[in-house]
PDB file of C-alpha atoms in Angstrom:
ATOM      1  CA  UNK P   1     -26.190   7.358 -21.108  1.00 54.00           C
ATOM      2  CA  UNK P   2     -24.041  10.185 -19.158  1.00 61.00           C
ATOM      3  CA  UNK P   3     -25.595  12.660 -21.517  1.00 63.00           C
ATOM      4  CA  UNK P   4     -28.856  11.733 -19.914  1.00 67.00           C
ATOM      5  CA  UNK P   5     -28.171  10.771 -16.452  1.00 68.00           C
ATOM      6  CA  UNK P   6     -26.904  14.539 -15.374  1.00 72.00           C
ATOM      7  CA  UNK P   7     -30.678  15.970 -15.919  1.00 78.00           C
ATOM      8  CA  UNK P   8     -32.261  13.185 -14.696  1.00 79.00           C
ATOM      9  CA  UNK P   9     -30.510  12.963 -11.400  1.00 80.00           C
ATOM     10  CA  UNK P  10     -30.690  16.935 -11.357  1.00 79.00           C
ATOM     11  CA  UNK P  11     -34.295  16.649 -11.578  1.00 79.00           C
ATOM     12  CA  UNK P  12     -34.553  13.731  -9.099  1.00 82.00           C
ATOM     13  CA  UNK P  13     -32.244  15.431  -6.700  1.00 83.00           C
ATOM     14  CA  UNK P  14     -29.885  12.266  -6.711  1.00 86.00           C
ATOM     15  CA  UNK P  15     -26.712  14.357  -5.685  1.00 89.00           C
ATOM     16  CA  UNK P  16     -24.147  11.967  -5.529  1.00 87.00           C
ATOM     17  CA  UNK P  17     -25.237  10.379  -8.689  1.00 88.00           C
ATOM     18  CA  UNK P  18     -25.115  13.900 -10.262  1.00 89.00           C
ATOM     19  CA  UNK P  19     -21.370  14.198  -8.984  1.00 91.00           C
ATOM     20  CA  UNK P  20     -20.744  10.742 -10.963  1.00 90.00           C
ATOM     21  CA  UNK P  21     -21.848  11.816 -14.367  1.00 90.00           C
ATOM     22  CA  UNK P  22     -19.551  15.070 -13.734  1.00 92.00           C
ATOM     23  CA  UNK P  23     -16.821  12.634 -13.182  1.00 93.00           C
ATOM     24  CA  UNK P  24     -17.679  10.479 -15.990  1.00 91.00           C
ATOM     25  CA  UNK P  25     -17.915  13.506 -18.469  1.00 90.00           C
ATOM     26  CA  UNK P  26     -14.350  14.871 -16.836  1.00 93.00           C
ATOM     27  CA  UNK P  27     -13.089  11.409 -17.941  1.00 93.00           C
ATOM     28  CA  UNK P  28     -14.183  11.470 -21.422  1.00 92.00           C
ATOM     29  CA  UNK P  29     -13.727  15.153 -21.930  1.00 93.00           C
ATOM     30  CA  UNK P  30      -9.381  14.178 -20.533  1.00 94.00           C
ATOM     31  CA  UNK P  31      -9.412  11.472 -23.050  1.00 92.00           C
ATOM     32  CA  UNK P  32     -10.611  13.967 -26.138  1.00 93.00           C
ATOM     33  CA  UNK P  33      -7.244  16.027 -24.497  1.00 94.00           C
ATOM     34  CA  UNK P  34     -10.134  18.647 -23.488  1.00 95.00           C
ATOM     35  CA  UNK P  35      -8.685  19.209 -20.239  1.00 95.00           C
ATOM     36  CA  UNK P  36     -10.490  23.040 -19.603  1.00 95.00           C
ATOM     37  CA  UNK P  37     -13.591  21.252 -19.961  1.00 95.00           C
ATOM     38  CA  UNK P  38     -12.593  18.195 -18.124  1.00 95.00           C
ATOM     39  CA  UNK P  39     -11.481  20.438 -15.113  1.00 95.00           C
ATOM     40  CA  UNK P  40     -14.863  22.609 -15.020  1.00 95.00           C
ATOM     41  CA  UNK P  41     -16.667  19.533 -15.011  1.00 94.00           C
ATOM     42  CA  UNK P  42     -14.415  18.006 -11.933  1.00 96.00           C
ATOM     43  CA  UNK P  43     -14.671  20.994  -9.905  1.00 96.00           C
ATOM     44  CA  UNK P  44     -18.449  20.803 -10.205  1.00 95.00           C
ATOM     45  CA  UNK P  45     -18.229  16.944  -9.023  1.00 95.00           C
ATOM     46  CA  UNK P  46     -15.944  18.477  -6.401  1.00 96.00           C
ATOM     47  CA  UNK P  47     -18.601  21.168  -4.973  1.00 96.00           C
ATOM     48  CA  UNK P  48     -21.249  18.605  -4.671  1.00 94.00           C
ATOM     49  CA  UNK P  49     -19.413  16.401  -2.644  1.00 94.00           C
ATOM     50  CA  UNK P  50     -17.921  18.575  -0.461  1.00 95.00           C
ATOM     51  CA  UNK P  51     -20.817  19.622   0.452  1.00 92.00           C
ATOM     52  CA  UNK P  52     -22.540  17.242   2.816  1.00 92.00           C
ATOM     53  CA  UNK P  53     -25.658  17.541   1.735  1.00 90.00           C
ATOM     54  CA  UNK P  54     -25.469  15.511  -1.230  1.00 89.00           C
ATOM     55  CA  UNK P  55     -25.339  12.510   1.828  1.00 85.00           C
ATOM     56  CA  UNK P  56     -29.301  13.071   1.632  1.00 88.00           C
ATOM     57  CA  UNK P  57     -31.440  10.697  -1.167  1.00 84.00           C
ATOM     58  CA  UNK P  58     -28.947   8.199  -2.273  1.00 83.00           C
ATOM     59  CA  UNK P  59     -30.248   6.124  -4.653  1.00 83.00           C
ATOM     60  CA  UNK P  60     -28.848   2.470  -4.539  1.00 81.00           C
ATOM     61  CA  UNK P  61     -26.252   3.005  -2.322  1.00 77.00           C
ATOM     62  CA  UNK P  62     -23.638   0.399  -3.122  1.00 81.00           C
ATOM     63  CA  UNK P  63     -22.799   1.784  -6.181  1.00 81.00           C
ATOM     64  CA  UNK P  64     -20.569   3.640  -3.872  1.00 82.00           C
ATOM     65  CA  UNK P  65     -19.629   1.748  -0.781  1.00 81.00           C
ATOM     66  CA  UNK P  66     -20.686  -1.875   1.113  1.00 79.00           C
ATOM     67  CA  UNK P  67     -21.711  -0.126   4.309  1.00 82.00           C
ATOM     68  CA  UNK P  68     -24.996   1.782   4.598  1.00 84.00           C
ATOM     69  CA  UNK P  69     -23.357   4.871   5.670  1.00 90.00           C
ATOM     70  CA  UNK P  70     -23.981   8.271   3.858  1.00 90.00           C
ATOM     71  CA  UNK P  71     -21.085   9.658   4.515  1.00 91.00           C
ATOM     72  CA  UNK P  72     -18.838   6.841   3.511  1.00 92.00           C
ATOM     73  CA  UNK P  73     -20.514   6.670   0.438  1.00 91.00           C
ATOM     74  CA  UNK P  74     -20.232  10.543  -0.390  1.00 92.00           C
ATOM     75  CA  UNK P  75     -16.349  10.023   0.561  1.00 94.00           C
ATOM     76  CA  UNK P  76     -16.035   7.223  -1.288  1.00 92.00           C
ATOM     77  CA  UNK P  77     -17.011   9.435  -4.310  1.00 94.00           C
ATOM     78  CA  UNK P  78     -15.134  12.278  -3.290  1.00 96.00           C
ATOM     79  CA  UNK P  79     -12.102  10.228  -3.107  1.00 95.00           C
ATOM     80  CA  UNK P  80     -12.705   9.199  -6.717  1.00 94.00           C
ATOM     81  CA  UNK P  81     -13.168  12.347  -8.146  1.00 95.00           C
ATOM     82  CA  UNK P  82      -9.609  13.403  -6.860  1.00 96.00           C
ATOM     83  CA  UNK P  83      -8.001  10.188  -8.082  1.00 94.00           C
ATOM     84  CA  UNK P  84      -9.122  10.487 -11.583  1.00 94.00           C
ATOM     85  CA  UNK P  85      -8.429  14.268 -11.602  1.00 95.00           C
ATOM     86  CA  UNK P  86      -5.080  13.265 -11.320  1.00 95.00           C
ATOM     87  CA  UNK P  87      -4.438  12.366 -14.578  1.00 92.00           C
ATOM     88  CA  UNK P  88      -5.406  15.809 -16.191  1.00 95.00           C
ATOM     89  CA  UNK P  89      -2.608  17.349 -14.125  1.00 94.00           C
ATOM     90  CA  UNK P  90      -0.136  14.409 -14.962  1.00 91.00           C
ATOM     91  CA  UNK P  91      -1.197  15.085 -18.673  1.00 92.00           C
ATOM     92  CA  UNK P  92      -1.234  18.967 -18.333  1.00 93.00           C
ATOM     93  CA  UNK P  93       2.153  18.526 -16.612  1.00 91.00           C
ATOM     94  CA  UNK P  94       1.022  20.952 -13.516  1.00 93.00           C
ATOM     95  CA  UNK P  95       2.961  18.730 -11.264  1.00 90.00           C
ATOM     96  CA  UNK P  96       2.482  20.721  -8.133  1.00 92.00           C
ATOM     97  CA  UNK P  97      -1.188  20.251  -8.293  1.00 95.00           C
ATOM     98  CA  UNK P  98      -0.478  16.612  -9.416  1.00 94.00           C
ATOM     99  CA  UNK P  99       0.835  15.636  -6.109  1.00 95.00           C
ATOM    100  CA  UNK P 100      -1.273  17.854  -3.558  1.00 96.00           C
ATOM    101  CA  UNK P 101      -4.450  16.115  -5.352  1.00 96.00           C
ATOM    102  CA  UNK P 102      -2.359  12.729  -4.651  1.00 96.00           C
ATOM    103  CA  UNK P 103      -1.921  13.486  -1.141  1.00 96.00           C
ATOM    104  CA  UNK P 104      -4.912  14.682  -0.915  1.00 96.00           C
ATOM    105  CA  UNK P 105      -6.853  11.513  -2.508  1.00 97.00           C
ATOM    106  CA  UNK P 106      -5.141   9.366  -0.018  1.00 97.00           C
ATOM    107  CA  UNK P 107      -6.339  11.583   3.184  1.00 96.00           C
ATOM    108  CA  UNK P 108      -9.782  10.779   2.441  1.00 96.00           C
ATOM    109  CA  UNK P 109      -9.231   7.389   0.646  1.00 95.00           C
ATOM    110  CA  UNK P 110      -7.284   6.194   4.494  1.00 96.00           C
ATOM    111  CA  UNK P 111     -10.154   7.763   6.326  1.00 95.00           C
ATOM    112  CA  UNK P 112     -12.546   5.609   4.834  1.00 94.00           C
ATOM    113  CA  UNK P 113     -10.063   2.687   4.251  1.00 93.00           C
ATOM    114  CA  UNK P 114     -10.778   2.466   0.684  1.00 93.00           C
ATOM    115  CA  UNK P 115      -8.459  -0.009  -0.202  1.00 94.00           C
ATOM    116  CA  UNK P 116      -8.819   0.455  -4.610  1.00 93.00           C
ATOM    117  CA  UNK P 117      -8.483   4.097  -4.220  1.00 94.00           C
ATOM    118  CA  UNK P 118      -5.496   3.716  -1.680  1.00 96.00           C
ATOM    119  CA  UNK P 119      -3.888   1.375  -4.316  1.00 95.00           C
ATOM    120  CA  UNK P 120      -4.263   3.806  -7.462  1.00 94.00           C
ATOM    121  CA  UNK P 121      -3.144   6.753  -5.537  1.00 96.00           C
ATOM    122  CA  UNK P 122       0.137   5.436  -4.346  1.00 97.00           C
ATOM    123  CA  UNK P 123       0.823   3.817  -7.836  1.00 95.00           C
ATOM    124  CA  UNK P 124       0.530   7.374  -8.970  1.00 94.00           C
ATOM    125  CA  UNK P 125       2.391   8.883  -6.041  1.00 95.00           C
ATOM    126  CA  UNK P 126       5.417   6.168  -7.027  1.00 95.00           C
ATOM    127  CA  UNK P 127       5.561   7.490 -10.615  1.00 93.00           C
ATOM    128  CA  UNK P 128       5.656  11.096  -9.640  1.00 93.00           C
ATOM    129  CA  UNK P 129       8.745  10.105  -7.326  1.00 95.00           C
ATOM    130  CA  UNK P 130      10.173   7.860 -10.090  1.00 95.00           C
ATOM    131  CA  UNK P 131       9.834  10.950 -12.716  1.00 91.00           C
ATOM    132  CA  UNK P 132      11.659  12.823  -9.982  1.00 92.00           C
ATOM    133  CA  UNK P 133      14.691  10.594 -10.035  1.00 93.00           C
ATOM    134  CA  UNK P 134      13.714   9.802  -5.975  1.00 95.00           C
ATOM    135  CA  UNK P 135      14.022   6.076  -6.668  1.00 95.00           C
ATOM    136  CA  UNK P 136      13.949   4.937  -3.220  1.00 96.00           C
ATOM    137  CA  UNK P 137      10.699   6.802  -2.285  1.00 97.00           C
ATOM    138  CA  UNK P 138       9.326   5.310  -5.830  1.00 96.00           C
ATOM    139  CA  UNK P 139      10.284   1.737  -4.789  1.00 97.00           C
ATOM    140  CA  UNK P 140       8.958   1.909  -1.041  1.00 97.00           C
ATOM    141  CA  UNK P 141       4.925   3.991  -2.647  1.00 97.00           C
ATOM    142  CA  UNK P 142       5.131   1.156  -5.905  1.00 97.00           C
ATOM    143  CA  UNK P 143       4.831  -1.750  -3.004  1.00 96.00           C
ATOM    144  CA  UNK P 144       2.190   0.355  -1.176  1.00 97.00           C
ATOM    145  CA  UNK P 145       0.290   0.296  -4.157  1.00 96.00           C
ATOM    146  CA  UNK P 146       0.625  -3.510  -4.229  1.00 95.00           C
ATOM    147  CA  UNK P 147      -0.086  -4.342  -0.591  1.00 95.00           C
ATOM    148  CA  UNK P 148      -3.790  -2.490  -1.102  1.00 96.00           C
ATOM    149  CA  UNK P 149      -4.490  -4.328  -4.567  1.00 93.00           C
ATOM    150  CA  UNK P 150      -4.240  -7.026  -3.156  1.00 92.00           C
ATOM    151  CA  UNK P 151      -6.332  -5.961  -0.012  1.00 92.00           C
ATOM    152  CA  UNK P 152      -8.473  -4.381  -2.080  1.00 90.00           C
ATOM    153  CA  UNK P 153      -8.822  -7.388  -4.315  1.00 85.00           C
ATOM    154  CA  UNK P 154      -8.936  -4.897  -7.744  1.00 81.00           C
ATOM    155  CA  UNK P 155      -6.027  -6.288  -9.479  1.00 83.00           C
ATOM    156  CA  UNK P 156      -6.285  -4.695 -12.557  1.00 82.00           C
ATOM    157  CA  UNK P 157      -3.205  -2.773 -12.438  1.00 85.00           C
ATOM    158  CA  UNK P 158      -1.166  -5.667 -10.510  1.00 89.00           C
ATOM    159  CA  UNK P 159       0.675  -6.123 -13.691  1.00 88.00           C
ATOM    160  CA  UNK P 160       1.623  -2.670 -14.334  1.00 89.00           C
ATOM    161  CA  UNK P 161       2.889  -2.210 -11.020  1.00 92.00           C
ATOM    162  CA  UNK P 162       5.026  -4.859 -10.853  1.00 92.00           C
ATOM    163  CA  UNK P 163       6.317  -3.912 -14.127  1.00 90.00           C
ATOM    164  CA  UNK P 164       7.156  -0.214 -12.046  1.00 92.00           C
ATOM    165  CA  UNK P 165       8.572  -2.291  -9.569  1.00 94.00           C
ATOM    166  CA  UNK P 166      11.037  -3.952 -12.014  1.00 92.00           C
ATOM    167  CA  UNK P 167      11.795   0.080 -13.686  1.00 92.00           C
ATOM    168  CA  UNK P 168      13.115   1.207 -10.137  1.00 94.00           C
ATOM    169  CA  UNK P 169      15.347  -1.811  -9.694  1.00 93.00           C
ATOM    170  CA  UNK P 170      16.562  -1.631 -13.089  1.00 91.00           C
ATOM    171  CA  UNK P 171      17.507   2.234 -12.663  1.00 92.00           C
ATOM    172  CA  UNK P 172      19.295   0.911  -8.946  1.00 92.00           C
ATOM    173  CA  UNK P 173      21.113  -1.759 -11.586  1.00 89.00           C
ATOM    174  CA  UNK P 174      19.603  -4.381  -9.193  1.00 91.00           C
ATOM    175  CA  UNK P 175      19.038  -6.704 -12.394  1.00 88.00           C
ATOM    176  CA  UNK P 176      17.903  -9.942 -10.473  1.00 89.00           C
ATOM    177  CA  UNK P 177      15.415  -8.082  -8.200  1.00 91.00           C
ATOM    178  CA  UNK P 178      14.234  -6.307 -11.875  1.00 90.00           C
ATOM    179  CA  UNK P 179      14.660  -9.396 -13.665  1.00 88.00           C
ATOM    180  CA  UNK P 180      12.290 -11.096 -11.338  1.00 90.00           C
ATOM    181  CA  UNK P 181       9.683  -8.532 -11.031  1.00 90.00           C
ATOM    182  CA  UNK P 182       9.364  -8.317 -14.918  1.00 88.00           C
ATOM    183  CA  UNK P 183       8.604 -12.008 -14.533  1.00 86.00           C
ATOM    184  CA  UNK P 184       5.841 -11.754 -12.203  1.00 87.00           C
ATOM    185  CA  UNK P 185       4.284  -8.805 -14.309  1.00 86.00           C
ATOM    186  CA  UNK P 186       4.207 -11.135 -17.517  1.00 84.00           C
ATOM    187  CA  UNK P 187       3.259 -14.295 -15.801  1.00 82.00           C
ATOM    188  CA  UNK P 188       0.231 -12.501 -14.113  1.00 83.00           C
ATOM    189  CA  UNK P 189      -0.824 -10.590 -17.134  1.00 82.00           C
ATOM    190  CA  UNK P 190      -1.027 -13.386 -19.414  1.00 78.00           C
ATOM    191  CA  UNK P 191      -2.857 -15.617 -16.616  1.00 78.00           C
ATOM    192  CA  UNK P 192      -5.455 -12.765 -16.854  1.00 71.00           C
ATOM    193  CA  UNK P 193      -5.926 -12.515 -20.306  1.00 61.00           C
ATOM    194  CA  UNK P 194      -9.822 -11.843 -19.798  1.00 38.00           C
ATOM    195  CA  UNK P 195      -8.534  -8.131 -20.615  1.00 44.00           C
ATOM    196  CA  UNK P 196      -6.760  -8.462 -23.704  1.00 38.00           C
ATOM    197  CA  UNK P 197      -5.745  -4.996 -24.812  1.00 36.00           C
ATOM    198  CA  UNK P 198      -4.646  -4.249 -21.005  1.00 40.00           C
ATOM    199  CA  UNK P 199      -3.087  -7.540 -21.465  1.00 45.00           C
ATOM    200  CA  UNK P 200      -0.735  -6.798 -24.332  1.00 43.00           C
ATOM    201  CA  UNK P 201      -0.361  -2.835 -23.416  1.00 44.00           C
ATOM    202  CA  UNK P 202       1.106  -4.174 -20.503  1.00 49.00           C
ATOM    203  CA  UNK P 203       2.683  -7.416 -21.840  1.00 50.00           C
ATOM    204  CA  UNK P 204       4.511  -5.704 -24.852  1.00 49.00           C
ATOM    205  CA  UNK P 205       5.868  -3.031 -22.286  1.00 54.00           C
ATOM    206  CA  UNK P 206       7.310  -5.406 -19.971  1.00 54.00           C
ATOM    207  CA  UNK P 207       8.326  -7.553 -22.617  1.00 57.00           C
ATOM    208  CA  UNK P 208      10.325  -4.802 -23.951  1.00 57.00           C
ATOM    209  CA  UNK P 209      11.805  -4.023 -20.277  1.00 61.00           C
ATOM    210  CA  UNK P 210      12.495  -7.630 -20.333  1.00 60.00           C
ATOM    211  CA  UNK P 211      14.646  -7.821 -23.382  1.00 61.00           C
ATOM    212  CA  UNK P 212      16.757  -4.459 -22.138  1.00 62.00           C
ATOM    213  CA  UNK P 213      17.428  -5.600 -18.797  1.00 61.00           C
ATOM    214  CA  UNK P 214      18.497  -9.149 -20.553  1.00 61.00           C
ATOM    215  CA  UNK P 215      20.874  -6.596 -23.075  1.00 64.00           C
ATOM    216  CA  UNK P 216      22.260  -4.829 -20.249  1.00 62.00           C
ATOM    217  CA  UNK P 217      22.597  -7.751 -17.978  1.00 60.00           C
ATOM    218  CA  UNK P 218      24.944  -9.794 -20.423  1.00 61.00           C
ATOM    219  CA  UNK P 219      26.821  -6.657 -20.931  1.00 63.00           C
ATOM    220  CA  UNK P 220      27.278  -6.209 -17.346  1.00 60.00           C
ATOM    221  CA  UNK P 221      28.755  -9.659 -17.033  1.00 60.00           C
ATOM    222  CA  UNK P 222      30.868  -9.160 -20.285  1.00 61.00           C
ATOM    223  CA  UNK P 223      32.316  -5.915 -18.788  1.00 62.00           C
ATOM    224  CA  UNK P 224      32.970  -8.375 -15.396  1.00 61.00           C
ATOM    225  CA  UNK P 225      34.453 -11.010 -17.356  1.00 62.00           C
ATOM    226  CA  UNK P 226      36.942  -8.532 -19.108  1.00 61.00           C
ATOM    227  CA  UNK P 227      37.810  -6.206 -15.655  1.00 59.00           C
ATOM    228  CA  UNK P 228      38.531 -10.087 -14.431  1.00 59.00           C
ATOM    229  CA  UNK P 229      40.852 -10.859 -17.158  1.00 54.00           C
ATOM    230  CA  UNK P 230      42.678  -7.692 -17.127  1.00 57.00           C
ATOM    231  CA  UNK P 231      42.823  -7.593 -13.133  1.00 62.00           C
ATOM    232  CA  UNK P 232      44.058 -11.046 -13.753  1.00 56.00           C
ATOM    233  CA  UNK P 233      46.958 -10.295 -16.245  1.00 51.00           C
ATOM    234  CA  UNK P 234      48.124  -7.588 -14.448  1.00 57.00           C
ATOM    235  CA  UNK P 235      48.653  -9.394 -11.555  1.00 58.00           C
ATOM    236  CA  UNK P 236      50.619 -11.996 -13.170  1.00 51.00           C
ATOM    237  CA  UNK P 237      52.289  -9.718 -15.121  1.00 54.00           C
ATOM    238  CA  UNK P 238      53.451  -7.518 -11.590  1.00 58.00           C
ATOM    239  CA  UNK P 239      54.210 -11.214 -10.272  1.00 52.00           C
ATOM    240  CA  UNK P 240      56.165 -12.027 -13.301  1.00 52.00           C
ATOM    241  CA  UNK P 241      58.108  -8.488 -13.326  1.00 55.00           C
ATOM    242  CA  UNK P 242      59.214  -8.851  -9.517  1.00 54.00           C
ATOM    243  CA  UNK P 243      60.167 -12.425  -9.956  1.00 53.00           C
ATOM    244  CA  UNK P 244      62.391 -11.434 -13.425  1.00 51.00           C
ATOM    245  CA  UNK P 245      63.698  -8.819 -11.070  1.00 57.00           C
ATOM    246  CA  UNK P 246      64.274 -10.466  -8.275  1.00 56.00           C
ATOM    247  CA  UNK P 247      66.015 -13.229 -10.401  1.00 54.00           C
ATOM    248  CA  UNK P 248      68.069 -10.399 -12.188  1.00 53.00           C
ATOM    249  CA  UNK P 249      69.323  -9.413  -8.892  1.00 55.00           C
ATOM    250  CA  UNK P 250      70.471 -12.673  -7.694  1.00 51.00           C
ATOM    251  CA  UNK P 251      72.011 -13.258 -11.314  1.00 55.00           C
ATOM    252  CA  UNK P 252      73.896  -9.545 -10.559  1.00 50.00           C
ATOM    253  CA  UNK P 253      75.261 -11.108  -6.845  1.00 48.00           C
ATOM    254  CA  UNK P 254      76.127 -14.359  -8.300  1.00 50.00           C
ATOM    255  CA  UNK P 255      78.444 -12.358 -10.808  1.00 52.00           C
ATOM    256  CA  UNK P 256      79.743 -10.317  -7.835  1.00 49.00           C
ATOM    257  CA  UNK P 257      80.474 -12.942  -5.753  1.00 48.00           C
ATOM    258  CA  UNK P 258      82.396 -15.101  -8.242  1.00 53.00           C
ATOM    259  CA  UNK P 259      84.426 -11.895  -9.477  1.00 51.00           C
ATOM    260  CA  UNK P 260      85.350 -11.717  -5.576  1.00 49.00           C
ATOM    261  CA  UNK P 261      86.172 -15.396  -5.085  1.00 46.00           C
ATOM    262  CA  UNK P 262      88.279 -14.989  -8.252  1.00 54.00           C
ATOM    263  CA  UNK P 263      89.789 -11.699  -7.266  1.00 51.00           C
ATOM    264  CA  UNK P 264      90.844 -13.557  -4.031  1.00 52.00           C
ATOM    265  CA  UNK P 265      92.106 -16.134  -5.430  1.00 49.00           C
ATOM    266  CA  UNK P 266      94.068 -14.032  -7.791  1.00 56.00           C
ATOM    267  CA  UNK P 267      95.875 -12.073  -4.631  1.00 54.00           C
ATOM    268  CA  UNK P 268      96.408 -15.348  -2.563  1.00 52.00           C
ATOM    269  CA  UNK P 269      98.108 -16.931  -6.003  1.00 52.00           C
TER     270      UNK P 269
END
């Protein structure tokens, strides 16, 4: 079908839908790990709709946004483009180019309030922060991403996110906050079980996060248990030393004091 639907929109001058079989060919080209080929054929997506002519002749307009506006709807796509370019600079590792294309997907995507692109860019700006070790930033872009799912109402990657959620408290060793996260992840992946291999992609990952922050948790409260124990002897122990001490030194003016009764004694005899 994509094969066929470039020359037929060429022919039919349907720009826009021409820019959507360039995307859909980037896409399958990224997944082959063809990445020259899936960049030439983004950039050509790119010059169509930056260019606003390719507003003119839309054919069934709500393919690419609710309103009847042209220039939403050529947004809408450009925003797209960007956000699934992403992932050949993620994969490429040209992280640079990663996040300007980020930032640059959620200009247009905020313009146009496009709540599902919104949601999949900051998802993708949280990871990049994550990667970077900037856990805070990661946490506050992961809930961004969650606040426009659920505007959006595309909660395909709800699970995932939540499951990213869970990663940044686990690396701030905020195990109840992770613990609880991980929970929601599951619970909503399995209640949407209409995608099964999404399902258990995601399941089996966060089932695995599960288990480690379970492991680490009970190790945590082991290594609590024993500081306690320790802290705990060695007080006594200090308590016990001073007291022996303290009883040693009444024991040593006890002695004195009979020695000086009895030396008194001795003189008055």
């Amino acid at each position: 079908f994509i094969a066929k639907e470039i020359p037929l929109t060429k022919k039919l001058k349907l720009k826009l839908w021409e820019a959507d079989g360039l995307d859909l060919f980037a896409m399958n080209y990224a997944k082959d790990r063809k990445y020259v080929e899936s960049l030439k054929a983004y950039n050509q997506a790119l010059e169509i709709v930056q260019d606003k002519m390719s507003e003119q002749n839309i054919w069934h307009m709500s393919k690419f946004t609710n309103s009847n506006s042209p220039n939403l709807a050529r947004l809408s796509m450009y925003a797209t483009i960007l956000s699934d370019m992403t992932s050949v600079f993620f994969e490429t590792e040209n992280h640079e180019k990663e996040l300007s294309t980020v930032h640059q997907t959620i200009k247009i995507a905020a313009s146009i309030n496009d709540f599902t692109i919104l949601s999949l860019a900051y998802n993708n700006l949280g990871d990049i922060y994550f990667k970077k070790n900037k856990i805070d930033s990661a946490l506050i872009f992961f809930k961004k991403s969650l606040v426009f799912i659920e505007k959006s109402g595309y909660r395909k990657n709800k699970s995932g996110t939540l499951g990213y959620i869970g990663d940044v408290y686990m690396r701030k060793k905020m195990y109840d906050s992770a613990k609880q996260n991980y929970v929601k992840g599951l619970s909503y992946a399995k209640e949407k079980n209409d995608s099964a291999g999404f399902v258990q992609d995601i399941g089996i990952a966060e089932q695995l996060r599960f288990e480690k922050l379970e492991k680490e948790s009970v190790q945590a409260k082991t290594r609590l248990r024993t500081y306690a124990f320790l802290t705990g002897l060695g007080i006594f122990l200090l308590v016990a030393s001073l007291l022996y001490r303290n009883n040693r030194q009444k024991q040593k003016a006890n002695t004195l004091l009979e020695n000086t009764l009895s030396d008194l004694k001795s003189t008055q005899t």
